[in-house]
Short mmCIF file of C-alpha atoms and ligand atoms in Angstrom, two decimals:
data_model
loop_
_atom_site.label_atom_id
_atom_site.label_comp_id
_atom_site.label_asym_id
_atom_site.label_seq_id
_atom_site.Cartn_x
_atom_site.Cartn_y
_atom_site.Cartn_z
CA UNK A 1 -1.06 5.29 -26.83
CA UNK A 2 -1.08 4.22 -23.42
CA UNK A 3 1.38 2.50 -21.53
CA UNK A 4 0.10 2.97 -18.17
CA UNK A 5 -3.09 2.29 -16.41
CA UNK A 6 -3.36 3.62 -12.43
CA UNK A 7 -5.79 2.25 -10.50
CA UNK A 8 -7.92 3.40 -7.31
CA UNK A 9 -8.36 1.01 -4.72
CA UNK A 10 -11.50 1.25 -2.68
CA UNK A 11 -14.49 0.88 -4.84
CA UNK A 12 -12.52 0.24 -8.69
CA UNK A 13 -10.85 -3.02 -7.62
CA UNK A 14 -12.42 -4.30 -3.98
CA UNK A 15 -16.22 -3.29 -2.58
CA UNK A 16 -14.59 -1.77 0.40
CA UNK A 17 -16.27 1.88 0.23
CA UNK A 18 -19.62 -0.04 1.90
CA UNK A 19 -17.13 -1.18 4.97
CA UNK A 20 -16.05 2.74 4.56
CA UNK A 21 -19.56 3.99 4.80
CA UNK A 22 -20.77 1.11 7.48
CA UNK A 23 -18.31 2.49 9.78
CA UNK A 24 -19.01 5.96 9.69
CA UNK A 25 -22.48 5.27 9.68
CA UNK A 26 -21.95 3.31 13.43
CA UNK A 27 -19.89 6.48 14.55
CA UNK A 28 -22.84 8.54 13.84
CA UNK A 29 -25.05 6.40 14.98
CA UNK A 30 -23.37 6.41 18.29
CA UNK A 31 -22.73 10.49 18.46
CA UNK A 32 -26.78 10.11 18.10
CA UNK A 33 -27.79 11.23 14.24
CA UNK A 34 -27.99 9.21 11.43
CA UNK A 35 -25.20 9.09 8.14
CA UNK A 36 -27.06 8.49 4.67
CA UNK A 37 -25.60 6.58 2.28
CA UNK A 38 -26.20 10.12 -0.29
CA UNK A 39 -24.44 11.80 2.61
CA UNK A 40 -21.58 9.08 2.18
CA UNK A 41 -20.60 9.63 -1.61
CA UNK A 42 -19.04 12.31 -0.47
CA UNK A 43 -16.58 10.37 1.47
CA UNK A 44 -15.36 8.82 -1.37
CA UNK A 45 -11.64 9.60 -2.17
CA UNK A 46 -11.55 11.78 0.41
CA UNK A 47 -8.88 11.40 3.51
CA UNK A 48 -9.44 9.74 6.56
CA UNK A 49 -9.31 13.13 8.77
CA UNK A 50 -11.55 15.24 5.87
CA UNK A 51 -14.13 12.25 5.58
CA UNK A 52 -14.41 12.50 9.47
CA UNK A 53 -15.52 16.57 8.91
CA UNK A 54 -18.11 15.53 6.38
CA UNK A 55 -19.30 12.86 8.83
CA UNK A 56 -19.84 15.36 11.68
CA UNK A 57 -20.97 18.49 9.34
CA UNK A 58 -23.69 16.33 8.68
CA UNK A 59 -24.57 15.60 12.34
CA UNK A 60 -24.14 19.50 12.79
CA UNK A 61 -21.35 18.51 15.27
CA UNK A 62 -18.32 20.24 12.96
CA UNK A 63 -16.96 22.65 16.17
CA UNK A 64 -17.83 19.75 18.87
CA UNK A 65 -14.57 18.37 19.24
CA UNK A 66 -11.07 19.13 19.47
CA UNK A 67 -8.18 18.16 17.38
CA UNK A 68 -7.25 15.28 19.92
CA UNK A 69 -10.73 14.19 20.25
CA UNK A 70 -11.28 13.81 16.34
CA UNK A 71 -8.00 11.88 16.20
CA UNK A 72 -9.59 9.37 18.89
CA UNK A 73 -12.62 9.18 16.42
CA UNK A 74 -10.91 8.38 13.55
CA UNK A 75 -8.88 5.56 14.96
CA UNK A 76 -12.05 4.07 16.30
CA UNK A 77 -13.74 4.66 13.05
CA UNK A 78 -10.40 2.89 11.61
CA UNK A 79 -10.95 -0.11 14.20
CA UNK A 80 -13.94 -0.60 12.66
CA UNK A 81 -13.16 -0.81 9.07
CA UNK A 82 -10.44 -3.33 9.54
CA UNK A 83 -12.71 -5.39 11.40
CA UNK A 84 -14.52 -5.65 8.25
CA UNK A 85 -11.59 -6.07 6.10
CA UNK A 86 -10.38 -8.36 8.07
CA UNK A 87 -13.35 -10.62 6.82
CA UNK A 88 -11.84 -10.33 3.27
CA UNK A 89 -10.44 -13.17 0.98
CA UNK A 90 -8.98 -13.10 -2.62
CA UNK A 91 -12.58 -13.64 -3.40
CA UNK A 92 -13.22 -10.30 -3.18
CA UNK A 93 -11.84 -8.95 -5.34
CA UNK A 94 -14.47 -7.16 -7.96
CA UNK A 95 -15.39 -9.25 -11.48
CA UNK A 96 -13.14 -9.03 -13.85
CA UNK A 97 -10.42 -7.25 -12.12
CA UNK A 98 -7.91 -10.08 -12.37
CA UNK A 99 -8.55 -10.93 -15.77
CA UNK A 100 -8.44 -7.42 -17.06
CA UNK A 101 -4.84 -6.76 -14.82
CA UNK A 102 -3.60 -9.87 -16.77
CA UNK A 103 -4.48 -8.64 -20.07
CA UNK A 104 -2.93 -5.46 -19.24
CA UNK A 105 0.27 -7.50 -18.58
CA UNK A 106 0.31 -9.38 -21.46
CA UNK A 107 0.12 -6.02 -23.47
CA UNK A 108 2.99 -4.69 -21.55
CA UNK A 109 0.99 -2.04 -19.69
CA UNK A 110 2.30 -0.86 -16.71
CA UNK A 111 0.29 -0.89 -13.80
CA UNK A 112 0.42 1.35 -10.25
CA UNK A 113 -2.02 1.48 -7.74
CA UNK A 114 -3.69 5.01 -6.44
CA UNK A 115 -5.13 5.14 -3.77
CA UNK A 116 -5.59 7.77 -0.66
CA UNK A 117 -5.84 4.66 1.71
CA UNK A 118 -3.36 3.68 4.92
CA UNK A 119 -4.89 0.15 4.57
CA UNK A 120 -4.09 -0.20 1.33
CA UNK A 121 -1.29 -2.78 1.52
CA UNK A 122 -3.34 -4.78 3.97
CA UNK A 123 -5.95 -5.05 1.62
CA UNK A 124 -3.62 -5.69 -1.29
CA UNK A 125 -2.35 -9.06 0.77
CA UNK A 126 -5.39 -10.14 2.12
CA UNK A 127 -7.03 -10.22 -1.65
CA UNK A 128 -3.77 -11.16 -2.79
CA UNK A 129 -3.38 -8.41 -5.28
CA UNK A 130 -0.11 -7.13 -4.43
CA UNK A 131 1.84 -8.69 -7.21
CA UNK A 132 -0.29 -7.29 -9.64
CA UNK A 133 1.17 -4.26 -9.75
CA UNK A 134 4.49 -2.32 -10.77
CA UNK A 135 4.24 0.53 -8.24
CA UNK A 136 2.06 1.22 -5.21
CA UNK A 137 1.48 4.48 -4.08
CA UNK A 138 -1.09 4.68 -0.99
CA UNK A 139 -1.85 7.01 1.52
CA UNK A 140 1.46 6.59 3.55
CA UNK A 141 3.37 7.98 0.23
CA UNK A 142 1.60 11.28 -0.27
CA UNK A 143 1.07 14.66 1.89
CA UNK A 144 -1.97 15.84 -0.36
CA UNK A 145 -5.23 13.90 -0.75
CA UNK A 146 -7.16 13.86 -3.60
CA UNK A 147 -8.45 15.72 -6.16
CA UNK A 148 -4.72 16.91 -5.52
CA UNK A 149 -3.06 15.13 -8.20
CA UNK A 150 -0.28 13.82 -6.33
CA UNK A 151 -1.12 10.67 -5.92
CA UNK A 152 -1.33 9.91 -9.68
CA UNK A 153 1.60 11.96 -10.61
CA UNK A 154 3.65 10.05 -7.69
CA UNK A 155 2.41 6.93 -9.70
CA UNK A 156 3.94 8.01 -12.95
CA UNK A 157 6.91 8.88 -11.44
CA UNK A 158 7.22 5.17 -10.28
CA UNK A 159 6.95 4.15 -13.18
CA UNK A 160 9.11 6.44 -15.39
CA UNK A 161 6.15 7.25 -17.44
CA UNK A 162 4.51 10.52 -18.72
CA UNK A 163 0.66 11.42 -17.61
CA UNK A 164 -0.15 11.73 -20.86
CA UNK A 165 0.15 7.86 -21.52
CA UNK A 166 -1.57 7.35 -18.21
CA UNK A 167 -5.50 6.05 -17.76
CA UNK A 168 -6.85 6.43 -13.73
CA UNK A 169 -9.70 4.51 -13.11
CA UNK A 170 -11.93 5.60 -10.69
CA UNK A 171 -14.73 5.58 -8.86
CA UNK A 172 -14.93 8.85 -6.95
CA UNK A 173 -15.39 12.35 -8.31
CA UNK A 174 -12.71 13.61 -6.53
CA UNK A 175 -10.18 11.06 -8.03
CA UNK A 176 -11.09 11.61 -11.36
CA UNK A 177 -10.48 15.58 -10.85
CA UNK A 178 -7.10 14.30 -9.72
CA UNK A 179 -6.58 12.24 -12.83
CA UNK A 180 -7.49 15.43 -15.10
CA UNK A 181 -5.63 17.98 -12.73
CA UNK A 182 -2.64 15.27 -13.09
CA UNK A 183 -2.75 15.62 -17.23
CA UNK A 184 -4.14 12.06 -17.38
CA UNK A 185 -7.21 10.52 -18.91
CA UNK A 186 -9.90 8.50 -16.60
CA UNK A 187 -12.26 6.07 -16.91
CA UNK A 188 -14.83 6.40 -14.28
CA UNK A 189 -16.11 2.98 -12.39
CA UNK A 190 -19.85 2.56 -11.37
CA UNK A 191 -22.90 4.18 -12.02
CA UNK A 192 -22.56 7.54 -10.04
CA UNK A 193 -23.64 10.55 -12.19
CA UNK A 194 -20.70 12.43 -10.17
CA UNK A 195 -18.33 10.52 -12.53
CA UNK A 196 -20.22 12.73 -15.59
CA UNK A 197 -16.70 14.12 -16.39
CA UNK A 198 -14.39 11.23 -16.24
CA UNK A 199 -12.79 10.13 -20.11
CA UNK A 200 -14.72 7.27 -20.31
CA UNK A 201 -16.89 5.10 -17.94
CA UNK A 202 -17.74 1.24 -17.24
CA UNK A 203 -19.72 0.05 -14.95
CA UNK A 204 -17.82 -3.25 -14.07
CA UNK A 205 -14.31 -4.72 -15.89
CA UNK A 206 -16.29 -8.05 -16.84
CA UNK A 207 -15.56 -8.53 -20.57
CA UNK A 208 -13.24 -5.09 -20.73
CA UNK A 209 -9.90 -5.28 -21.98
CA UNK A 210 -6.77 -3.32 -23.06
CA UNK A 211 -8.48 -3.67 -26.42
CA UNK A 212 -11.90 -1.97 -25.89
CA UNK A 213 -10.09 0.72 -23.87
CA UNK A 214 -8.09 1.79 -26.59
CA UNK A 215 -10.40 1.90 -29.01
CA UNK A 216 -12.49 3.63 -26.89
CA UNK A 217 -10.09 6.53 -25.49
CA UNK A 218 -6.83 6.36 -27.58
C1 BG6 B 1 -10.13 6.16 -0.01
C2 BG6 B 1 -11.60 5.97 0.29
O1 BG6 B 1 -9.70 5.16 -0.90
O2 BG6 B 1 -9.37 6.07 1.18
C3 BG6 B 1 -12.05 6.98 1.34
O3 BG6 B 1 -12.35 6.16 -0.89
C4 BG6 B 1 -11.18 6.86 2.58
O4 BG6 B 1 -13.40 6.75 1.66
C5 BG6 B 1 -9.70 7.03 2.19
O5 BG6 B 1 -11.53 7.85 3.53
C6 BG6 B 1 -8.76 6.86 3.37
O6 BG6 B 1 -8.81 5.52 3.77
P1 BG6 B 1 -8.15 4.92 5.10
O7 BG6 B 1 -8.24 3.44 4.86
O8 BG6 B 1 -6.75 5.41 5.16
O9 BG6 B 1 -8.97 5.39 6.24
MG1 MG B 2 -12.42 4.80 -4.50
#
């Protein structure tokens, strides 16, 4: 049975891992090497501060800077990324998102959000998806980033609920380690081969419902 469906932000329900990659990609760009989009799946999931060591391992530039310095990068990577966001309207919001969070409600499922994001909340208002859920747990709430399955347990908590009648949808490898390290199933979201060991996987929630998910994974 499941009573409980968490959900990943950037990348399940809004297309903001390209603003993500775009900005670290202009970071690089300026510290003179170049950030591949390959080179950026790894960034996915990942903390702000850990996707800034992938960035500069990959520019060979991992014992350039000290701990002050890297903070300075990060907030100008940040800068950035909300410009982008800032661009972003309810219209953004992936297809089918909204209708498959409303049949979720009318099944009584309960819904939390997951994500390892700071700018989660602005992104919830500014796509006006903050309502849609029960519980939000973003990257404010937790101390451990993912595949660490606090953010997903911290969810279920929220909620009163039990992992085992929780579904994470994903769309980075590391999240849907989290989902299995957390006891819960996972449905993996896009086409990446790195989501090989997720429960189930879609590649978009047009036409998906409670109804195809449970006879899929229940
Ligand atoms: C995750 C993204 O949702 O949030 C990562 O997939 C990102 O790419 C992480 O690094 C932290 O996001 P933010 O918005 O706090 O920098
Ligand atoms: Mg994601």
């Amino acid at each position: 049975m499941i009573t409980c469906c968490i959900f990943d932000l950037d990348g399940v329900l809004v297309d903001t891992a390209r603003f993500h990659y775009r900005a670290w990609a202009d970071m690089a760009h300026e510290l003179g090497f170049e950030f591949t989009p390959e080179q950026g799946e790894a960034t996915k999931g990942v903390s702000r501060m850990a996707s800034l060591d992938i960035v500069l391992r990959a520019g060979g530039m991992e014992n350039r800077f000290t701990q002050e310095e890297k903070e300075r990068l990060a907030t100008e990577k940040n800068a950035r990324y909300l410009a982008y966001v800032a661009t972003m309207t309810p219209d953004d919001v992936l297809p089918g998102v909204r209708d498959f969070l409303a049949d979720l409600k009318r099944h009584g499922v309960k819904t939390a959000l997951g994500s390892a994001s700071k700018n989660a909340g602005t992104i919830l208002d500014r796509c006006a998806l903050r309502d849609a859920f029960d519980a939000i747990v973003d990257g404010t709430l937790i101390s451990r980033a993912k595949p660490d399955p606090e953010v997903f347990l911290k969810g279920a908590e929220l909620l009163s609920t039990s992992p085992k009648v929780c579904v994470v949808f994903e769309d980075a490898a590391a999240g849907i380690e989290a989902a299995t390290r957390a006891g819960m199933r996972s449905v993996g979201v896009g086409d990446g081969q790195s989501l090989a060991r997720a429960t189930m996987n879609i590649t978009t929630f047009e036409n998906f419902t409670y109804e195809t998910l449970c006879k899929t994974i229940d």
